[in-house]
Structures are given as structure tokens and as C-alpha cells.
mmCIF file of C-alpha atoms and ligand atoms in Angstrom:
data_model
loop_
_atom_site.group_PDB
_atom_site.id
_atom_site.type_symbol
_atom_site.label_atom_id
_atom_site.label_comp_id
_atom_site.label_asym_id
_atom_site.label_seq_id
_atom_site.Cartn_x
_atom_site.Cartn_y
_atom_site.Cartn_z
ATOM 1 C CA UNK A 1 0.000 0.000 0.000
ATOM 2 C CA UNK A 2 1.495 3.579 -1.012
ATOM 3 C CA UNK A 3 1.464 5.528 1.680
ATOM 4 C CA UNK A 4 1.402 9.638 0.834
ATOM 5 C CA UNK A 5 -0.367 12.397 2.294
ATOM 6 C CA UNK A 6 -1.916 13.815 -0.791
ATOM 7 C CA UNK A 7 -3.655 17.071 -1.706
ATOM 8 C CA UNK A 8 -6.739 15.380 -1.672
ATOM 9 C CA UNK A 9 -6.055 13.414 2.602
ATOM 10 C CA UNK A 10 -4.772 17.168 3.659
ATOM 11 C CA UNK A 11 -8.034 18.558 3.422
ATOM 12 C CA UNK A 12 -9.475 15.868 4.492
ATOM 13 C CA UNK A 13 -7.129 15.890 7.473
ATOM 14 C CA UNK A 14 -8.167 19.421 7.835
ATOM 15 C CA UNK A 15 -12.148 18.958 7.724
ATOM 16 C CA UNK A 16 -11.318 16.003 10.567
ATOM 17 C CA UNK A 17 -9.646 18.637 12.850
ATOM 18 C CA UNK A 18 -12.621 21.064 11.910
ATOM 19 C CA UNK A 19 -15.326 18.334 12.637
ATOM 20 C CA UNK A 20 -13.357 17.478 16.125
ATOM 21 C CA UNK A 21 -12.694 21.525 17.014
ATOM 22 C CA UNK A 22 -17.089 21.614 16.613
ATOM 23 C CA UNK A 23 -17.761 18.975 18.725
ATOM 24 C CA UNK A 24 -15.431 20.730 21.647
ATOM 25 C CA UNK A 25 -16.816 24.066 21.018
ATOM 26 C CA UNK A 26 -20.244 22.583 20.903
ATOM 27 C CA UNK A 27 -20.110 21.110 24.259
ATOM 28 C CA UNK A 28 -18.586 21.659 27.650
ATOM 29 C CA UNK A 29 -15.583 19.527 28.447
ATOM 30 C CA UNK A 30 -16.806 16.026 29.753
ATOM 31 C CA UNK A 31 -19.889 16.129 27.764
ATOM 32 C CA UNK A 32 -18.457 14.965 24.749
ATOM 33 C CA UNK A 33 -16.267 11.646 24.695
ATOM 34 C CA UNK A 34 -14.278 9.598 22.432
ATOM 35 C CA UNK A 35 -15.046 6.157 21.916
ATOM 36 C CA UNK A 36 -11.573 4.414 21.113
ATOM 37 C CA UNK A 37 -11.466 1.235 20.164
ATOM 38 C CA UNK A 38 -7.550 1.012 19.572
ATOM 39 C CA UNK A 39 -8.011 0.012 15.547
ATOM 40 C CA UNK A 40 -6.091 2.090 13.205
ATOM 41 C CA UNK A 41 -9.217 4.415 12.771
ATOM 42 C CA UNK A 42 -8.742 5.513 16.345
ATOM 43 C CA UNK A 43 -5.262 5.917 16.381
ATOM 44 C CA UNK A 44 -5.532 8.604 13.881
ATOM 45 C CA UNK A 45 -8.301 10.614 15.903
ATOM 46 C CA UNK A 46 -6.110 10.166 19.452
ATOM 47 C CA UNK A 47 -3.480 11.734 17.457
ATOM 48 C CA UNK A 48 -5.806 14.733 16.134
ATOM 49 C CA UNK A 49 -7.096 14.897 19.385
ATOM 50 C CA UNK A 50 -4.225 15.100 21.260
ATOM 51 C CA UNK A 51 -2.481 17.615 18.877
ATOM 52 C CA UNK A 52 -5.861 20.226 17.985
ATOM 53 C CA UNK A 53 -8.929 19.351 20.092
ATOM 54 C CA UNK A 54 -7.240 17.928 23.756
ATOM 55 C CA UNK A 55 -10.117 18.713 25.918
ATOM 56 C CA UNK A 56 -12.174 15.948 24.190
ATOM 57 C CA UNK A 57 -11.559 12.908 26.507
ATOM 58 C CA UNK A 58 -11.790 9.809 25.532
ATOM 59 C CA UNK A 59 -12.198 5.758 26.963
ATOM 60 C CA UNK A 60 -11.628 2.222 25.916
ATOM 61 C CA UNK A 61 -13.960 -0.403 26.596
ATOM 62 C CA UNK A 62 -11.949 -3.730 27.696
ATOM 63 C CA UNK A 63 -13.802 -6.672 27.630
ATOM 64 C CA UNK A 64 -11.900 -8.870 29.586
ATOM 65 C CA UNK A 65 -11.057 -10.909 26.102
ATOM 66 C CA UNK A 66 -8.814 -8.443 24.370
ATOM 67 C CA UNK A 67 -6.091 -9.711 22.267
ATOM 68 C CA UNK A 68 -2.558 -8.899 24.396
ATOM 69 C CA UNK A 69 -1.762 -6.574 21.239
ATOM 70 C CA UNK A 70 -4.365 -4.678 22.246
ATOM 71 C CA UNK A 71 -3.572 -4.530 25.908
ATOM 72 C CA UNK A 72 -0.283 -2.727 24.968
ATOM 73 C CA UNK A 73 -0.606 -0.369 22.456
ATOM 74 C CA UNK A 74 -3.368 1.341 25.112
ATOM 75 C CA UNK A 75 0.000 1.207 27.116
ATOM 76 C CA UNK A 76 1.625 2.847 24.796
ATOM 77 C CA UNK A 77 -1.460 5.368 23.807
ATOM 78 C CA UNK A 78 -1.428 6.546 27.540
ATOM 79 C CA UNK A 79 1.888 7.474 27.562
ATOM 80 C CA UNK A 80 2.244 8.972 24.292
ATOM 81 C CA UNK A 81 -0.589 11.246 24.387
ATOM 82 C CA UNK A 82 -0.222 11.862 28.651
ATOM 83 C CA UNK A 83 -2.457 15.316 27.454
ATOM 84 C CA UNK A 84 -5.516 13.296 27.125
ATOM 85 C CA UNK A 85 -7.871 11.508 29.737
ATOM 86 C CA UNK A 86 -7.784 7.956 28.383
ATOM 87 C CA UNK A 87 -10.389 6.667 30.745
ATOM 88 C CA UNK A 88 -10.490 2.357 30.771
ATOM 89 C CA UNK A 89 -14.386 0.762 31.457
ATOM 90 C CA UNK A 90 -14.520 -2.952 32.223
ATOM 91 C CA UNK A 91 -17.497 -4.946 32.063
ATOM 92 C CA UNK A 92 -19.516 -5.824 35.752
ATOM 93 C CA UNK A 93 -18.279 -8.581 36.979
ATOM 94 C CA UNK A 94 -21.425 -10.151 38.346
ATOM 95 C CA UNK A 95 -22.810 -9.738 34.306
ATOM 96 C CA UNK A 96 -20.066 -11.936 32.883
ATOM 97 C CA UNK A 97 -20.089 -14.330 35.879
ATOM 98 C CA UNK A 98 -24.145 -15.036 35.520
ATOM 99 C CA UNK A 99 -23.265 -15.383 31.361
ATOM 100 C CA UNK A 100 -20.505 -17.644 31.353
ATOM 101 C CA UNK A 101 -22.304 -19.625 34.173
ATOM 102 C CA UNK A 102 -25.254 -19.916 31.875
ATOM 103 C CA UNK A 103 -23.213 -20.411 28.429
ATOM 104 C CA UNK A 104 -20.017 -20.971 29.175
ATOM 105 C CA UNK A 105 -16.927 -19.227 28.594
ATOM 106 C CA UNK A 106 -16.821 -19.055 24.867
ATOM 107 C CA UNK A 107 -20.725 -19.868 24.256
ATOM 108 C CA UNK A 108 -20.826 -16.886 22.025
ATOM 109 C CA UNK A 109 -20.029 -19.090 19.198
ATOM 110 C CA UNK A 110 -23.047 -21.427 19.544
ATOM 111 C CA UNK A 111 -25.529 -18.702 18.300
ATOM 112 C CA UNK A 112 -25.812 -15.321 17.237
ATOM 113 C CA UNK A 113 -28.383 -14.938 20.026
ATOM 114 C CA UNK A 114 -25.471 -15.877 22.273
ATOM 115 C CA UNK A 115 -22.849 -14.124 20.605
ATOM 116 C CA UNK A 116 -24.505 -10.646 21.327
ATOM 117 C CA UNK A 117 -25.402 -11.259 24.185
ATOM 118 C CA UNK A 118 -21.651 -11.616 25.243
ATOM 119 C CA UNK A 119 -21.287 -8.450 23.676
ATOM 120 C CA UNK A 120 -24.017 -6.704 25.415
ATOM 121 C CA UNK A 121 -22.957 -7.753 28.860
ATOM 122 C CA UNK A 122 -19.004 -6.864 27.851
ATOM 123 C CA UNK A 123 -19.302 -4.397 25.454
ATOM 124 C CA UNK A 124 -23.214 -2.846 25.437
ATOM 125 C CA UNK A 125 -23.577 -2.033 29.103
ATOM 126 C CA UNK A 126 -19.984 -0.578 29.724
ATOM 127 C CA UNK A 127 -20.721 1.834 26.589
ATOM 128 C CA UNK A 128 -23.725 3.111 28.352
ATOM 129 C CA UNK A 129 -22.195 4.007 31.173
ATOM 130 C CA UNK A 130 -19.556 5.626 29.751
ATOM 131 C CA UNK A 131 -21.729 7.648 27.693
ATOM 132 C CA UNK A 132 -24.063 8.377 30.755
ATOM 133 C CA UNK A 133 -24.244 11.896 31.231
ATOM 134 C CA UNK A 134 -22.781 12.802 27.866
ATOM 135 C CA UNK A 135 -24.285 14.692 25.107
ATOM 136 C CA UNK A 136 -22.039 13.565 22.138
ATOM 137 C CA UNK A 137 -19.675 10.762 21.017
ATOM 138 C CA UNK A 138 -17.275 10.852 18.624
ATOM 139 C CA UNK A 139 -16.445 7.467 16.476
ATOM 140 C CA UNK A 140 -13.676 6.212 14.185
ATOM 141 C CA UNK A 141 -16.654 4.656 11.699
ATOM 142 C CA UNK A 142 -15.679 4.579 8.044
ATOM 143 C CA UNK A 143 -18.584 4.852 5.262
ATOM 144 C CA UNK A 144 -16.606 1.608 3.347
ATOM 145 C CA UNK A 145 -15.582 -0.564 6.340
ATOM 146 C CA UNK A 146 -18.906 -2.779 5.441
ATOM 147 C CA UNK A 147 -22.035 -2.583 3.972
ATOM 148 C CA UNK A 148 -23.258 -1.388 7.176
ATOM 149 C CA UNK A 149 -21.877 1.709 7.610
ATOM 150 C CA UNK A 150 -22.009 3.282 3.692
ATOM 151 C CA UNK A 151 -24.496 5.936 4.749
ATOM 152 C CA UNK A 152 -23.243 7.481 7.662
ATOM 153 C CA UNK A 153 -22.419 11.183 8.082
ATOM 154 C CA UNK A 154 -19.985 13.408 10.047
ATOM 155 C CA UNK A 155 -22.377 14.415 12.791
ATOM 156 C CA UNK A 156 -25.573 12.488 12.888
ATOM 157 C CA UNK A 157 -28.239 11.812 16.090
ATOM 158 C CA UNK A 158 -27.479 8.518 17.752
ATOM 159 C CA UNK A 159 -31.716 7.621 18.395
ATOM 160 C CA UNK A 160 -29.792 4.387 20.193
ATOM 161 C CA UNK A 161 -27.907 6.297 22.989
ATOM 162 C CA UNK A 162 -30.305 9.480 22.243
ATOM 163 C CA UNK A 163 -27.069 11.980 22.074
ATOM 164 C CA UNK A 164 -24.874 13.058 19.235
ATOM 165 C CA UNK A 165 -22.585 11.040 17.418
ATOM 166 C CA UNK A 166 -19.509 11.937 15.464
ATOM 167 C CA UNK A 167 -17.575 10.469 12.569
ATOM 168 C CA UNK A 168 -14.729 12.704 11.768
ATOM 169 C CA UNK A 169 -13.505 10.120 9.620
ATOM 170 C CA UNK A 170 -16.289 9.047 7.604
ATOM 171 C CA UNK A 171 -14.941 9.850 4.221
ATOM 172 C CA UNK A 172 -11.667 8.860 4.437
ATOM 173 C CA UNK A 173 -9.961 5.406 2.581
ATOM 174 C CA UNK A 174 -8.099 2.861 4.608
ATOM 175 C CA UNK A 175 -5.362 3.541 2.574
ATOM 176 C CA UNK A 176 -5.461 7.162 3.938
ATOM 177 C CA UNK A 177 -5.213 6.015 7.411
ATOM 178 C CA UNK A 178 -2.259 4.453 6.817
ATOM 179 C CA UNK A 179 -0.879 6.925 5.068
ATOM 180 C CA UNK A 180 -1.683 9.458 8.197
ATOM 181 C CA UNK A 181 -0.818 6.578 10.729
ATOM 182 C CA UNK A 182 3.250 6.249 8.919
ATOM 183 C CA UNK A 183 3.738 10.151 8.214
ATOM 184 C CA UNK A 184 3.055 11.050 11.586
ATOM 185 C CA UNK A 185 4.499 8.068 13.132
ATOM 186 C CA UNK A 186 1.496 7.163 15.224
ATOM 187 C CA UNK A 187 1.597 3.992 17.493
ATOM 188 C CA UNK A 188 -0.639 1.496 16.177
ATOM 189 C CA UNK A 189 -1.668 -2.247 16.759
ATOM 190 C CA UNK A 190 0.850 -4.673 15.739
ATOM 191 C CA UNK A 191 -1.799 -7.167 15.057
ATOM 192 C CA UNK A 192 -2.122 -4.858 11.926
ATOM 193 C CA UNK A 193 1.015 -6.069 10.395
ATOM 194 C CA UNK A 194 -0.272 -9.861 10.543
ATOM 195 C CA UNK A 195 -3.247 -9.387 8.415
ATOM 196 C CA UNK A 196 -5.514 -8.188 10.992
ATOM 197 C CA UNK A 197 -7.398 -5.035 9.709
ATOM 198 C CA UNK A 198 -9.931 -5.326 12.165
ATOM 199 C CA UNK A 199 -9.305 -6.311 15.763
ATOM 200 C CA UNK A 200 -12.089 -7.057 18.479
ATOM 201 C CA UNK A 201 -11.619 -9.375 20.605
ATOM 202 C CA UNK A 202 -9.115 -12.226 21.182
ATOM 203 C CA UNK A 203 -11.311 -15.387 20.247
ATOM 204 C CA UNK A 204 -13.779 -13.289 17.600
ATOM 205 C CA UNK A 205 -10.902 -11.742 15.623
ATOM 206 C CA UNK A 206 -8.753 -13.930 13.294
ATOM 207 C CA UNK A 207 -6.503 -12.723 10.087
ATOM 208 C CA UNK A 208 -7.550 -12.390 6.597
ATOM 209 C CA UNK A 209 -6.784 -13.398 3.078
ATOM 210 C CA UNK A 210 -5.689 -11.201 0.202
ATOM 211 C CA UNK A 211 -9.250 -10.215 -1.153
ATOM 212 C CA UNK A 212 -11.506 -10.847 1.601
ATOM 213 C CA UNK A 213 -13.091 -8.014 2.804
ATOM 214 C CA UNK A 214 -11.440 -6.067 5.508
ATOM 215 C CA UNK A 215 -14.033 -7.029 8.192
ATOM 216 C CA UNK A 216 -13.764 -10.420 7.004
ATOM 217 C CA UNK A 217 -12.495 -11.999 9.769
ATOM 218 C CA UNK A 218 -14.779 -10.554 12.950
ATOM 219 C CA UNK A 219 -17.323 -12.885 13.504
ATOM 220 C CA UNK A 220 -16.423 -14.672 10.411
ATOM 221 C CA UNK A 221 -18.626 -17.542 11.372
ATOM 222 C CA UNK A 222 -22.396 -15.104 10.726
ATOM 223 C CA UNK A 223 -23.590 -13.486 7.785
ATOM 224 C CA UNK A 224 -21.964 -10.324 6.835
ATOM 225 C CA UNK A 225 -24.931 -8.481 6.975
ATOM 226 C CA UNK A 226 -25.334 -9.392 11.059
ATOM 227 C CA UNK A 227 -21.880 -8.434 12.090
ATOM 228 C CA UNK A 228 -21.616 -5.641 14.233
ATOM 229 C CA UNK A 229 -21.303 -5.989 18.199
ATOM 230 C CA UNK A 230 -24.458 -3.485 19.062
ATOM 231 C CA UNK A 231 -22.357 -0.716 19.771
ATOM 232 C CA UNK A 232 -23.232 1.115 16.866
ATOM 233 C CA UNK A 233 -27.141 1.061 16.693
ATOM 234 C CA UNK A 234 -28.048 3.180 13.933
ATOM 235 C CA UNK A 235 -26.566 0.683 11.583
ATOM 236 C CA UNK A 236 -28.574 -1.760 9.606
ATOM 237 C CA UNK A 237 -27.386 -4.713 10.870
ATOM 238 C CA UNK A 238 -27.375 -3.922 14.584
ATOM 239 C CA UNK A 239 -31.666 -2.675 13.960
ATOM 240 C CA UNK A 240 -31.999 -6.232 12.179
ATOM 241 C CA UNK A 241 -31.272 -7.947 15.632
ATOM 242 C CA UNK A 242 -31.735 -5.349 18.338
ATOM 243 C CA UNK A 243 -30.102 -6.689 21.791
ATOM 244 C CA UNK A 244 -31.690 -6.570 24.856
ATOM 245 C CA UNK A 245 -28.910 -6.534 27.598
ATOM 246 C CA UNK A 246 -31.730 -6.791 30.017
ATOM 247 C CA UNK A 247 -31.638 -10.606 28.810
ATOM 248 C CA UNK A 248 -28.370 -11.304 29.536
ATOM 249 C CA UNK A 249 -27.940 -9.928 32.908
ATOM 250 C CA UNK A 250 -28.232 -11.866 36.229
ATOM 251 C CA UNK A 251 -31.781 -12.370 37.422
HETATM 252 S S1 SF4 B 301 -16.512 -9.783 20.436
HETATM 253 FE FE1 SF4 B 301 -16.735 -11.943 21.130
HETATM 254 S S2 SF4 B 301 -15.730 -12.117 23.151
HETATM 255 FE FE2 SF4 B 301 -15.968 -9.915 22.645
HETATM 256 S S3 SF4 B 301 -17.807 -9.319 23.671
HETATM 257 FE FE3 SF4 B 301 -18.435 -9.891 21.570
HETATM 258 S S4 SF4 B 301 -18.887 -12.108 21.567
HETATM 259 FE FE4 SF4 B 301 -17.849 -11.573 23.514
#
């Protein structure tokens, strides 16, 4: 992959720092959060953040299942960018010890039923609290990641988490991220350099083939169409099988 900072990815670049600079004017500081999930997306906007727009905190959801890759680039993240909260929310653990009681540790591969409800109880609930109290989010979603997310905008209303939801990045090409990500020597996953485009967690995350699409391999085992963790609920696929973490909590 050539990696250049064209004509075309600086003003790009620029609109992202304009889009971020709005959401902090636009709210007071701890009202508007950045969800970062550590994938090469999100590396870009910490380093935005941290360099144009550092009173937008952010947080990283760990599930308890994250690949050790994972584990230490948000090492590395926190001390890189030490002028930016990176807050760290971890699933209850009464939740995950009622659903692996029930289904076992790795029963999220027996059904897709099962599968999000392990990510409602690790992922679902922790994102709710840490947008509790806020009034906007900001995202690293990409229009062509999948063929759920080709529609969304730069600002949009979040109906799931009723609050405001940012995507900064929403027009930009993978290949622009990692042309961003190697010019400004930003820390990224290594998992990347394995084949890895898209990294969840440990056991629902494997590498990909030359081809396959680059969201191939989470979930690999469901439909394309039904792959996306909940966290996102505007997007088709998450409204085709709305989660109810109520379900999957201890009774
Ligand atoms: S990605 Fe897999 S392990 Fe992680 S929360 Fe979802 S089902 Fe559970």
C-alpha cells in the first residue's frame, strides 16, 4: 500500500480537525467523549485529538477478552498522548459471571443470540455508562468498512444512545489512514502487520486473506450483513437484531 499524504487526505485531514474543534466548542468539556477502540481508525483521531482538540476525553472499553496486542498499544497510547484523559471501562463482573455460568466461557459461538449477548454484557452495558451523562460521542466509523456503515455522516443523532454522534472520519480510505498513521508516526496495533485489519476481541478476531473483505475476519462464522457488536445502533445490521442486555444480565 502507497502511503502519501496527498492534496486530496490534507483537506481531508483538515475537515477532521474542523469536525473534532465543533464537537469541543459545541459542548462543555466532559460532555463529549471519544469512543476508542484502539483500531487504526482511532489511532488517527487520538493523534488529532491530542495535537488540535485535547479537551475531548476519551475511553476504551476492555472486555476482559482483548487480544494482548491490544492490551499494549493502550500502554503505549497513555503514555504517548499523557495530554488526554484515556479513561479504561470494564465490564460488571457479576454480568459476565451469571453469562458464562449460563453459556459458558466461549458460548458466544453457539448462536448469534449468544454471541450478542456476550457483547451486550461486555461491550453494550460498559458503553452506556460511559456515555451516561454525555451529550455527544465521537467514532472512528468509516462509510466503506462494510455494507453497514455506507451511509453514515460526520455528525448524525445517535436515536440508540439518544445523544450526538460523530464520525470525523467518515470519508476517508483505509489507505489514507495508513498513510496518516506512517507520516506522523502514530503507534498502532501490531496485530495490523499480521493481516488483521480489524481487531475485536481475542477469540472473535482472526486474520484475513488477500481479497476478503477487511471485516472479514470478525465474527467470520455469521452473515456479513449481522456483524456488528451493538455498539453502533443506527446501523442496519445492529436494527436487524436489536439486543436486549436486560436478557443477559443476572436475574
Ligand atoms: S466480540 Fe466476542 S468475546 Fe468480545 S464481547 Fe463480543 S462475543 Fe464476547
Amino acid at each position: 500500500m502507497s502511503e502519501q499524504i496527498t492534496p486530496e487526505l490534507v483537506a481531508k485531514i483538515a475537515n477532521t480537525v474542523a469536525v473534532l474543534q465543533q464537537a469541543e466548542a459545541d459542548h462543555d468539556q466532559g460532555k463529549v467523549v471519544f469512543a476508542n477502540s484502539l483500531g487504526a481508525e482511532d489511532v488517527v483521531i487520538t493523534d488529532l485529538i491530542s495535537k488540535h482538540a485535547d479537551k475531548i476525553g476519551m475511553f476504551v472499553l476492555d472486555t476482559g477478552r482483548l487480544p494482548e496486542e491490544t492490551l499494549q498499544l493502550l500502554t503505549e497510547v497513555q503514555k504517548t498522548y499523557s495530554n488526554v484523559a484515556v479513561d479504561v471501562y470494564y465490564p460488571e463482573a457479576a454480568d459476565v459471571e451469571s453469562f458464562v455460568k449460563e453459556n459458558g466461557v466461549n458460548g458466544f459461538y453457539e448462536s448469534q443470540a449468544l454471541r450478542k449477548g456476550c457483547c451486550a454484557v461486555r461491550k453494550i452495558k460498559p458503553l452506556k455508562r460511559a456515555l451516561s451523562d454525555r451529550e455527544a460521542w465521537i467514532t472512528g466509523l468509516r462509510r466503506e468498512q462494510s455494507v453497514t456503515r455506507d451511509e453514515i455522516g460526520f455528525k448524525e443523532f445517535d436515536e440508540g444512545n439518544q445523544i450526538e454522534k460523530y464520525n470525523p472520519l467518515a470519508d476517508w480510505t483505509e489507505k489514507e489512514v495508513w498513510a496518516y498513521i506512517k507520516a506522523n508516526d502514530v503507534p498502532y496495533n501490531e496485530l495490523h502487520d499480521k493481516h488483521y485489519p480489524s481487531i475485536g476481541c481475542a477469540p472473535c478476531t482472526r486474520a484475513i486473506s488477500a481479497g476478503e473483505d477487511v471485516r472479514a475476519g470478525r465474527w467470520w462464522w455469521e452473515n456479513p450483513e449481522t456483524r456488528e457488536c451493538g455498539l453502533h445502533p443506527g446501523t442496519p445490521a445492529a436494527e436487524a437484531t436489536p439486543v436486549n442486555v436486560m436478557d443477559f444480565l443476572p436475574k
